[in-house]
Amino acid sequence: MTTHIFEDAAPSPLAPRRTLRDVARLAGVSVSTASMALADKSRVSASTKQAVRQAAAALSYVPNSSGRALRAQRVGALAVVVPHTSHHVFTHPVFMDLLEGITAAANEHGVTTILSTAPAEHDEAPAYLRILEGRQADGVIVASASVRDQNVDRLAASGYPVTLVGRRPHRPSLHCVGIDDLGGFQALTEHLLGAHGHRRLAHIAGPLDHQSAIDKHEGFRAALAQAGVAYDPSLVVESDYSQEGGHAAALELLEGPALDAIVAANDQMAFGAIEAMRDHGLDAPRDLAVVGYDDIGLARVMHPQLTSVCADLVEVGRLAAERLLELMAGKQPQPVQRELPTTVIVRASCGCPPERIQRGTTA
Amino acid sequence: MTTHIFEDAAPSPLAPRRTLRDVARLAGVSVSTASMALADKSRVSASTKQAVRQAAAALSYVPNSSGRALRAQRVGALAVVVPHTSHHVFTHPVFMDLLEGITAAANEHGVTTILSTAPAEHDEAPAYLRILEGRQADGVIVASASVRDQNVDRLAASGYPVTLVGRRPHRPSLHCVGIDDLGGFQALTEHLLGAHGHRRLAHIAGPLDHQSAIDKHEGFRAALAQAGVAYDPSLVVESDYSQEGGHAAALELLEGPALDAIVAANDQMAFGAIEAMRDHGLDAPRDLAVVGYDDIGLARVMHPQLTSVCADLVEVGRLAAERLLELMAGKQPQPVQRELPTTVIVRASCGCPPERIQRGTTA
DNA sequence: CAACATTGTGCAAACGTTTCGACATCGCGT
DNA sequence: ACGCGATGTCGAAACGTTTGCACAATGTTG
């Protein structure tokens, strides 16, 4: 499979690669001196440094990263791996934000970002482990793994630098950065219960083998409990974070007895739900309040504008990357399960005139 | 900057890395034999192969990619670089699709994908060149570069494998994969002119230093010309592919004389425009038709549902990657400027009852 | 003026892999 | 029985870098 890439290539019209030897020769010094000069070591004289730097510039020398990595036993790269099964779980806009934060942090540290969509989870040697063992990267960020994914445990046990994106409450030894989805979803639900007095709330959940979906469900229940409203399992439908899934789930809910509101676990499903209501000739928020989660950019321009919960996912990515970089640099900080706060963004779809309420976290 | 990453790390509790030497020792053969055995060379006997493979499995040996790359002078990675200035140009959903196609193709060939958001374009040695010269990747895919970006020419001249995403009509020597935006936008505009008889059409353009925006503008003009409608430059506003930009541009247009329709260069700007209309108490399509481009997932669930143009961007990514992989393998195919066809998706925002028309391309 | 500390440079080894050429060993034919 | 080709294995070199150590050159001190 991979082999044919390594077959010999036709000679390309490339200028021959400049190596440190060429630089050294041009500067009239030895290779080792050239190396030290470029690394700005104190052992080499100012004049020599000058000469070497000049030669390097003249040849537009760029150090070969394989050679360097081989010697340093460190490649200077981190891998972002998103399990293949979470293809739709990581809804696009959210994932892009994450990636933005990660690459920003990596760039600042001169570290390369490699992107890996791990194939089969049940594979004997999961993709991320192979990446680490093959020394393609010095550490990995695992995004949105299923709570059942036992590879995550193997990975953590391997001793390699690993950071997880998303809460992982039962793995206290792991470094995680996530969102306080529980608190955020609870606040969202409370808004419907408190400000609007709704009582019959339905919940379109995400895939419940993912912590984010579990947390949101928990938040939903917590809010109900606090308001003294009985939790009715028949009003909870598990779905998959997609519009289509939200659509289907909403259709199912609309078959049942009348509702006051639908609380969807993300914006896409909320959109799907609104679409489904439209099929039934219903309108949000007139007939039914609908709220979402994530506050993707389009939530604001939808009609009705969608009440949602926003969190800084760029920051999540950045923090996860920075923690990983610390680990890669050999520091051994205490594992921290960091949770970022959320903000409920009230718009029209819940029946409110637009306004904004802030909600901190327990963390 | 990058140096501190290479400072020595505290010894981590990692199992010592297994090298080919360990495998060879365990199998009772020499290193070179072990190497050939794992590569399945014909020179080595079946029994030896068996033994080596067994040893490798027992030690869960994974070849070190730096060592391999150094020897092979080929790292087995491609880089996706998106110029920093096009931060918003590559609107999120589109970029994700692209990335999906690229990683899929790369994975199938056992090639790693590295993600590079190039900093300053005017940098002396642009990020992508450094990646190639430093041998971090064997080739690059440049996504959405400005037509003015002279680095692209340097890159092409460098002789390294390069593929561009997006048309590049005046650089026939480059390998490009793009969308027939001209044809697609022309078809979209024709729909408004033909099916609806609209005459006063405004265009919210993308940044006109990008080919996609130029093509759409051309398509817009071509459709007008063909319908015998005069082109009025005052009805064209250049924007930046963002919702906010579309909002502002639409406000500007709404100041002027009455319009029949707004043709936005992407969906986000169309959403922004609809939002702006709402500010003025206007409604689409009642008062004004609005159409977008890209057919992002949410276009279907908006209210009104957005008439748009869809293209297979996953396929664009895949084709670009496959072409790059050919180049990386040493093949020297003729440079091809490939353009994928588009389809106009008619929905409610132009005033139509939903239906679907297909539109091929000139290509 | 000799011995010594200091400063700057070079040599060589090592990182892990692949491949080239040399070299045993064996079976075969003459 | 001897040589010869085939077969399978091994040692060594190379890819480009960094670094420990030895060493040359310089300047300083007794």
PDB file of C-alpha atoms in Angstrom, chain A residues 43-241:
ATOM      1  CA  ARG A  43      31.665  28.051  21.845  1.00  0.00           C
ATOM      2  CA  VAL A  44      31.973  29.542  18.397  1.00  0.00           C
ATOM      3  CA  SER A  45      33.391  32.985  17.729  1.00  0.00           C
ATOM      4  CA  ALA A  46      31.314  35.868  16.538  1.00  0.00           C
ATOM      5  CA  SER A  47      33.174  36.192  13.280  1.00  0.00           C
ATOM      6  CA  THR A  48      32.693  32.543  12.428  1.00  0.00           C
ATOM      7  CA  LYS A  49      29.023  32.737  13.228  1.00  0.00           C
ATOM      8  CA  GLN A  50      28.751  35.655  10.905  1.00  0.00           C
ATOM      9  CA  ALA A  51      30.485  33.823   8.091  1.00  0.00           C
ATOM     10  CA  VAL A  52      28.394  30.700   8.534  1.00  0.00           C
ATOM     11  CA  ARG A  53      25.165  32.590   8.664  1.00  0.00           C
ATOM     12  CA  GLN A  54      26.121  34.413   5.534  1.00  0.00           C
ATOM     13  CA  ALA A  55      26.927  31.197   3.742  1.00  0.00           C
ATOM     14  CA  ALA A  56      23.668  29.656   4.892  1.00  0.00           C
ATOM     15  CA  ALA A  57      21.748  32.619   3.611  1.00  0.00           C
ATOM     16  CA  ALA A  58      23.594  32.578   0.307  1.00  0.00           C
ATOM     17  CA  LEU A  59      22.678  28.965  -0.254  1.00  0.00           C
ATOM     18  CA  SER A  60      19.247  29.499   1.274  1.00  0.00           C
ATOM     19  CA  TYR A  61      19.970  26.566   3.480  1.00  0.00           C
ATOM     20  CA  VAL A  62      17.112  24.917   5.301  1.00  0.00           C
ATOM     21  CA  PRO A  63      17.970  22.134   7.717  1.00  0.00           C
ATOM     22  CA  ASN A  64      16.670  18.740   6.810  1.00  0.00           C
ATOM     23  CA  SER A  65      14.060  17.844   9.346  1.00  0.00           C
ATOM     24  CA  SER A  66      14.502  14.104   9.065  1.00  0.00           C
ATOM     25  CA  GLY A  67      18.158  14.346   9.859  1.00  0.00           C
ATOM     26  CA  ARG A  68      17.477  16.633  12.703  1.00  0.00           C
ATOM     27  CA  ALA A  69      14.666  14.516  14.034  1.00  0.00           C
ATOM     28  CA  LEU A  70      16.719  11.382  13.809  1.00  0.00           C
ATOM     29  CA  ARG A  71      19.504  12.886  15.792  1.00  0.00           C
ATOM     30  CA  ALA A  72      17.322  14.730  18.288  1.00  0.00           C
ATOM     31  CA  GLN A  73      14.958  11.831  18.742  1.00  0.00           C
ATOM     32  CA  ARG A  74      12.172  14.342  18.475  1.00  0.00           C
ATOM     33  CA  VAL A  75      10.381  15.386  15.357  1.00  0.00           C
ATOM     34  CA  GLY A  76       8.748  18.615  16.433  1.00  0.00           C
ATOM     35  CA  ALA A  77       5.272  17.671  15.371  1.00  0.00           C
ATOM     36  CA  LEU A  78       1.987  16.977  17.046  1.00  0.00           C
ATOM     37  CA  ALA A  79      -0.824  14.949  15.593  1.00  0.00           C
ATOM     38  CA  VAL A  80      -4.496  15.719  15.801  1.00  0.00           C
ATOM     39  CA  VAL A  81      -6.444  12.550  15.543  1.00  0.00           C
ATOM     40  CA  VAL A  82     -10.152  12.365  15.107  1.00  0.00           C
ATOM     41  CA  PRO A  83     -11.538   8.868  15.319  1.00  0.00           C
ATOM     42  CA  HIS A  84     -13.188   7.850  12.138  1.00  0.00           C
ATOM     43  CA  THR A  85     -16.376   6.870  13.839  1.00  0.00           C
ATOM     44  CA  SER A  86     -16.894  10.435  14.973  1.00  0.00           C
ATOM     45  CA  HIS A  87     -17.056  11.616  11.448  1.00  0.00           C
ATOM     46  CA  HIS A  88     -20.271  13.452  11.993  1.00  0.00           C
ATOM     47  CA  VAL A  89     -19.867  13.800  15.714  1.00  0.00           C
ATOM     48  CA  PHE A  90     -17.411  16.552  15.244  1.00  0.00           C
ATOM     49  CA  THR A  91     -19.686  18.839  13.492  1.00  0.00           C
ATOM     50  CA  HIS A  92     -17.798  20.908  11.000  1.00  0.00           C
ATOM     51  CA  PRO A  93     -17.797  24.396  12.398  1.00  0.00           C
ATOM     52  CA  VAL A  94     -16.850  23.207  15.838  1.00  0.00           C
ATOM     53  CA  PHE A  95     -13.986  21.149  14.545  1.00  0.00           C
ATOM     54  CA  MET A  96     -12.614  23.972  12.474  1.00  0.00           C
ATOM     55  CA  ASP A  97     -12.502  26.187  15.531  1.00  0.00           C
ATOM     56  CA  LEU A  98     -10.651  23.545  17.415  1.00  0.00           C
ATOM     57  CA  LEU A  99      -8.187  23.110  14.602  1.00  0.00           C
ATOM     58  CA  GLU A 100      -7.621  26.805  14.442  1.00  0.00           C
ATOM     59  CA  GLY A 101      -6.698  26.963  18.102  1.00  0.00           C
ATOM     60  CA  ILE A 102      -4.439  23.968  17.837  1.00  0.00           C
ATOM     61  CA  THR A 103      -2.514  25.113  14.800  1.00  0.00           C
ATOM     62  CA  ALA A 104      -2.134  28.590  16.229  1.00  0.00           C
ATOM     63  CA  ALA A 105      -0.520  27.263  19.383  1.00  0.00           C
ATOM     64  CA  ALA A 106       1.582  24.784  17.460  1.00  0.00           C
ATOM     65  CA  ASN A 107       2.828  27.440  15.082  1.00  0.00           C
ATOM     66  CA  GLU A 108       3.860  29.691  17.915  1.00  0.00           C
ATOM     67  CA  HIS A 109       6.079  26.934  19.182  1.00  0.00           C
ATOM     68  CA  GLY A 110       7.464  26.035  15.793  1.00  0.00           C
ATOM     69  CA  VAL A 111       5.732  22.693  15.872  1.00  0.00           C
ATOM     70  CA  THR A 112       4.118  21.080  12.874  1.00  0.00           C
ATOM     71  CA  THR A 113       0.538  19.925  12.966  1.00  0.00           C
ATOM     72  CA  ILE A 114      -0.309  16.653  11.371  1.00  0.00           C
ATOM     73  CA  LEU A 115      -3.849  15.633  10.783  1.00  0.00           C
ATOM     74  CA  SER A 116      -4.923  12.072  11.182  1.00  0.00           C
ATOM     75  CA  THR A 117      -8.333  10.667  10.667  1.00  0.00           C
ATOM     76  CA  ALA A 118      -7.918   7.358  12.349  1.00  0.00           C
ATOM     77  CA  PRO A 119      -9.425   4.457  10.459  1.00  0.00           C
ATOM     78  CA  ALA A 120     -10.840   1.454  12.255  1.00  0.00           C
ATOM     79  CA  GLU A 121     -11.025   1.924  15.996  1.00  0.00           C
ATOM     80  CA  HIS A 122     -10.736  -1.761  16.633  1.00  0.00           C
ATOM     81  CA  ASP A 123      -7.552  -1.985  14.664  1.00  0.00           C
ATOM     82  CA  GLU A 124      -4.875  -3.854  16.491  1.00  0.00           C
ATOM     83  CA  ALA A 125      -2.479  -0.941  16.514  1.00  0.00           C
ATOM     84  CA  PRO A 126      -4.672   2.123  16.392  1.00  0.00           C
ATOM     85  CA  ALA A 127      -3.540   4.870  14.120  1.00  0.00           C
ATOM     86  CA  TYR A 128      -2.476   7.220  16.849  1.00  0.00           C
ATOM     87  CA  LEU A 129      -0.263   4.681  18.501  1.00  0.00           C
ATOM     88  CA  ARG A 130       1.422   3.924  15.231  1.00  0.00           C
ATOM     89  CA  ILE A 131       2.009   7.589  14.647  1.00  0.00           C
ATOM     90  CA  LEU A 132       3.707   7.879  17.985  1.00  0.00           C
ATOM     91  CA  GLU A 133       5.662   4.666  17.813  1.00  0.00           C
ATOM     92  CA  GLY A 134       6.757   5.401  14.315  1.00  0.00           C
ATOM     93  CA  ARG A 135       7.841   8.775  15.593  1.00  0.00           C
ATOM     94  CA  GLN A 136       5.868  10.753  13.126  1.00  0.00           C
ATOM     95  CA  ALA A 137       4.788  12.998  15.944  1.00  0.00           C
ATOM     96  CA  ASP A 138       5.913  13.565  19.483  1.00  0.00           C
ATOM     97  CA  GLY A 139       2.432  13.715  20.901  1.00  0.00           C
ATOM     98  CA  VAL A 140      -1.219  13.546  19.993  1.00  0.00           C
ATOM     99  CA  ILE A 141      -4.423  15.359  20.652  1.00  0.00           C
ATOM    100  CA  VAL A 142      -7.363  13.023  20.520  1.00  0.00           C
ATOM    101  CA  ALA A 143     -10.559  14.794  19.659  1.00  0.00           C
ATOM    102  CA  SER A 144     -13.932  13.496  20.571  1.00  0.00           C
ATOM    103  CA  ALA A 145     -13.280   9.868  21.229  1.00  0.00           C
ATOM    104  CA  SER A 146     -16.114   7.659  22.235  1.00  0.00           C
ATOM    105  CA  VAL A 147     -16.242   7.000  25.958  1.00  0.00           C
ATOM    106  CA  ARG A 148     -16.082   3.348  25.063  1.00  0.00           C
ATOM    107  CA  ASP A 149     -12.936   3.641  23.026  1.00  0.00           C
ATOM    108  CA  GLN A 150     -10.522   1.465  24.928  1.00  0.00           C
ATOM    109  CA  ASN A 151      -7.681   2.581  22.734  1.00  0.00           C
ATOM    110  CA  VAL A 152      -7.648   5.827  24.603  1.00  0.00           C
ATOM    111  CA  ASP A 153      -6.670   3.960  27.706  1.00  0.00           C
ATOM    112  CA  ARG A 154      -3.936   2.086  25.924  1.00  0.00           C
ATOM    113  CA  LEU A 155      -2.721   5.359  24.579  1.00  0.00           C
ATOM    114  CA  ALA A 156      -2.668   6.961  27.981  1.00  0.00           C
ATOM    115  CA  ALA A 157      -0.871   3.970  29.411  1.00  0.00           C
ATOM    116  CA  SER A 158       1.762   4.155  26.714  1.00  0.00           C
ATOM    117  CA  GLY A 159       3.364   7.102  28.412  1.00  0.00           C
ATOM    118  CA  TYR A 160       3.439   9.242  25.313  1.00  0.00           C
ATOM    119  CA  PRO A 161       2.318  12.835  25.530  1.00  0.00           C
ATOM    120  CA  VAL A 162      -1.422  12.831  25.022  1.00  0.00           C
ATOM    121  CA  THR A 163      -4.122  15.392  25.489  1.00  0.00           C
ATOM    122  CA  LEU A 164      -7.792  14.808  25.065  1.00  0.00           C
ATOM    123  CA  VAL A 165     -10.351  17.228  23.848  1.00  0.00           C
ATOM    124  CA  GLY A 166     -13.571  16.705  25.696  1.00  0.00           C
ATOM    125  CA  ARG A 167     -14.286  15.809  29.259  1.00  0.00           C
ATOM    126  CA  ARG A 168     -13.290  12.379  30.477  1.00  0.00           C
ATOM    127  CA  PRO A 169     -14.511  12.278  34.050  1.00  0.00           C
ATOM    128  CA  HIS A 170     -13.589   8.724  34.822  1.00  0.00           C
ATOM    129  CA  ARG A 171     -10.011   8.946  33.626  1.00  0.00           C
ATOM    130  CA  PRO A 172      -8.470  11.311  36.118  1.00  0.00           C
ATOM    131  CA  SER A 173      -4.964  10.528  34.923  1.00  0.00           C
ATOM    132  CA  LEU A 174      -5.559  12.050  31.514  1.00  0.00           C
ATOM    133  CA  HIS A 175      -5.017  15.583  30.423  1.00  0.00           C
ATOM    134  CA  CYS A 176      -8.287  16.888  29.049  1.00  0.00           C
ATOM    135  CA  VAL A 177      -9.633  20.177  27.938  1.00  0.00           C
ATOM    136  CA  GLY A 178     -13.319  20.448  27.374  1.00  0.00           C
ATOM    137  CA  ILE A 179     -16.421  22.483  27.742  1.00  0.00           C
ATOM    138  CA  ASP A 180     -18.660  22.601  30.746  1.00  0.00           C
ATOM    139  CA  ASP A 181     -21.448  21.096  28.720  1.00  0.00           C
ATOM    140  CA  LEU A 182     -23.285  19.993  31.783  1.00  0.00           C
ATOM    141  CA  GLY A 183     -23.449  23.482  33.248  1.00  0.00           C
ATOM    142  CA  GLY A 184     -24.123  25.047  29.885  1.00  0.00           C
ATOM    143  CA  PHE A 185     -26.934  22.724  29.032  1.00  0.00           C
ATOM    144  CA  GLN A 186     -28.382  23.044  32.475  1.00  0.00           C
ATOM    145  CA  ALA A 187     -28.426  26.822  32.139  1.00  0.00           C
ATOM    146  CA  LEU A 188     -30.035  26.533  28.746  1.00  0.00           C
ATOM    147  CA  THR A 189     -32.733  24.265  30.071  1.00  0.00           C
ATOM    148  CA  GLU A 190     -33.245  26.449  33.119  1.00  0.00           C
ATOM    149  CA  HIS A 191     -33.944  29.347  30.848  1.00  0.00           C
ATOM    150  CA  LEU A 192     -36.829  27.493  29.287  1.00  0.00           C
ATOM    151  CA  LEU A 193     -38.112  26.385  32.645  1.00  0.00           C
ATOM    152  CA  GLY A 194     -37.595  29.653  34.465  1.00  0.00           C
ATOM    153  CA  ALA A 195     -38.002  32.512  32.041  1.00  0.00           C
ATOM    154  CA  HIS A 196     -40.693  30.833  30.009  1.00  0.00           C
ATOM    155  CA  GLY A 197     -42.341  28.542  32.481  1.00  0.00           C
ATOM    156  CA  HIS A 198     -42.231  25.626  30.086  1.00  0.00           C
ATOM    157  CA  ARG A 199     -42.815  22.260  31.655  1.00  0.00           C
ATOM    158  CA  ARG A 200     -43.008  19.626  28.938  1.00  0.00           C
ATOM    159  CA  LEU A 201     -39.506  19.689  27.555  1.00  0.00           C
ATOM    160  CA  ALA A 202     -38.193  17.223  25.019  1.00  0.00           C
ATOM    161  CA  HIS A 203     -34.507  16.593  24.499  1.00  0.00           C
ATOM    162  CA  ILE A 204     -32.854  15.567  21.256  1.00  0.00           C
ATOM    163  CA  ALA A 205     -29.636  14.081  22.529  1.00  0.00           C
ATOM    164  CA  GLY A 206     -26.359  13.502  20.765  1.00  0.00           C
ATOM    165  CA  PRO A 207     -24.816  10.039  20.533  1.00  0.00           C
ATOM    166  CA  LEU A 208     -24.720   8.925  24.127  1.00  0.00           C
ATOM    167  CA  ASP A 209     -21.431   7.118  23.867  1.00  0.00           C
ATOM    168  CA  HIS A 210     -19.797  10.528  23.699  1.00  0.00           C
ATOM    169  CA  GLN A 211     -19.198  12.456  26.844  1.00  0.00           C
ATOM    170  CA  SER A 212     -20.483  15.732  25.456  1.00  0.00           C
ATOM    171  CA  ALA A 213     -23.840  14.164  24.750  1.00  0.00           C
ATOM    172  CA  ILE A 214     -23.899  12.513  28.145  1.00  0.00           C
ATOM    173  CA  ASP A 215     -23.110  15.775  29.864  1.00  0.00           C
ATOM    174  CA  LYS A 216     -25.803  17.635  28.044  1.00  0.00           C
ATOM    175  CA  HIS A 217     -28.286  14.987  28.965  1.00  0.00           C
ATOM    176  CA  GLU A 218     -27.183  15.244  32.577  1.00  0.00           C
ATOM    177  CA  GLY A 219     -27.524  19.001  32.458  1.00  0.00           C
ATOM    178  CA  PHE A 220     -31.000  18.617  31.076  1.00  0.00           C
ATOM    179  CA  ARG A 221     -31.995  16.289  33.906  1.00  0.00           C
ATOM    180  CA  ALA A 222     -30.369  18.451  36.528  1.00  0.00           C
ATOM    181  CA  ALA A 223     -32.311  21.486  35.432  1.00  0.00           C
ATOM    182  CA  LEU A 224     -35.557  19.543  35.460  1.00  0.00           C
ATOM    183  CA  ALA A 225     -34.861  18.181  38.912  1.00  0.00           C
ATOM    184  CA  GLN A 226     -34.050  21.588  40.274  1.00  0.00           C
ATOM    185  CA  ALA A 227     -37.306  22.953  38.900  1.00  0.00           C
ATOM    186  CA  GLY A 228     -39.226  20.048  40.340  1.00  0.00           C
ATOM    187  CA  VAL A 229     -40.267  18.746  36.954  1.00  0.00           C
ATOM    188  CA  ALA A 230     -40.411  14.985  36.542  1.00  0.00           C
ATOM    189  CA  TYR A 231     -38.004  13.504  34.015  1.00  0.00           C
ATOM    190  CA  ASP A 232     -39.846  11.623  31.305  1.00  0.00           C
ATOM    191  CA  PRO A 233     -37.556   9.279  29.356  1.00  0.00           C
ATOM    192  CA  SER A 234     -40.025   9.105  26.517  1.00  0.00           C
ATOM    193  CA  LEU A 235     -39.278  12.733  25.775  1.00  0.00           C
ATOM    194  CA  VAL A 236     -35.617  12.042  25.120  1.00  0.00           C
ATOM    195  CA  VAL A 237     -34.502  10.827  21.725  1.00  0.00           C
ATOM    196  CA  GLU A 238     -30.929   9.934  20.970  1.00  0.00           C
ATOM    197  CA  SER A 239     -29.621  11.146  17.657  1.00  0.00           C
ATOM    198  CA  ASP A 240     -26.333  11.814  15.901  1.00  0.00           C
ATOM    199  CA  TYR A 241     -25.682  15.565  15.849  1.00  0.00           C
TER     200      TYR A 241
END
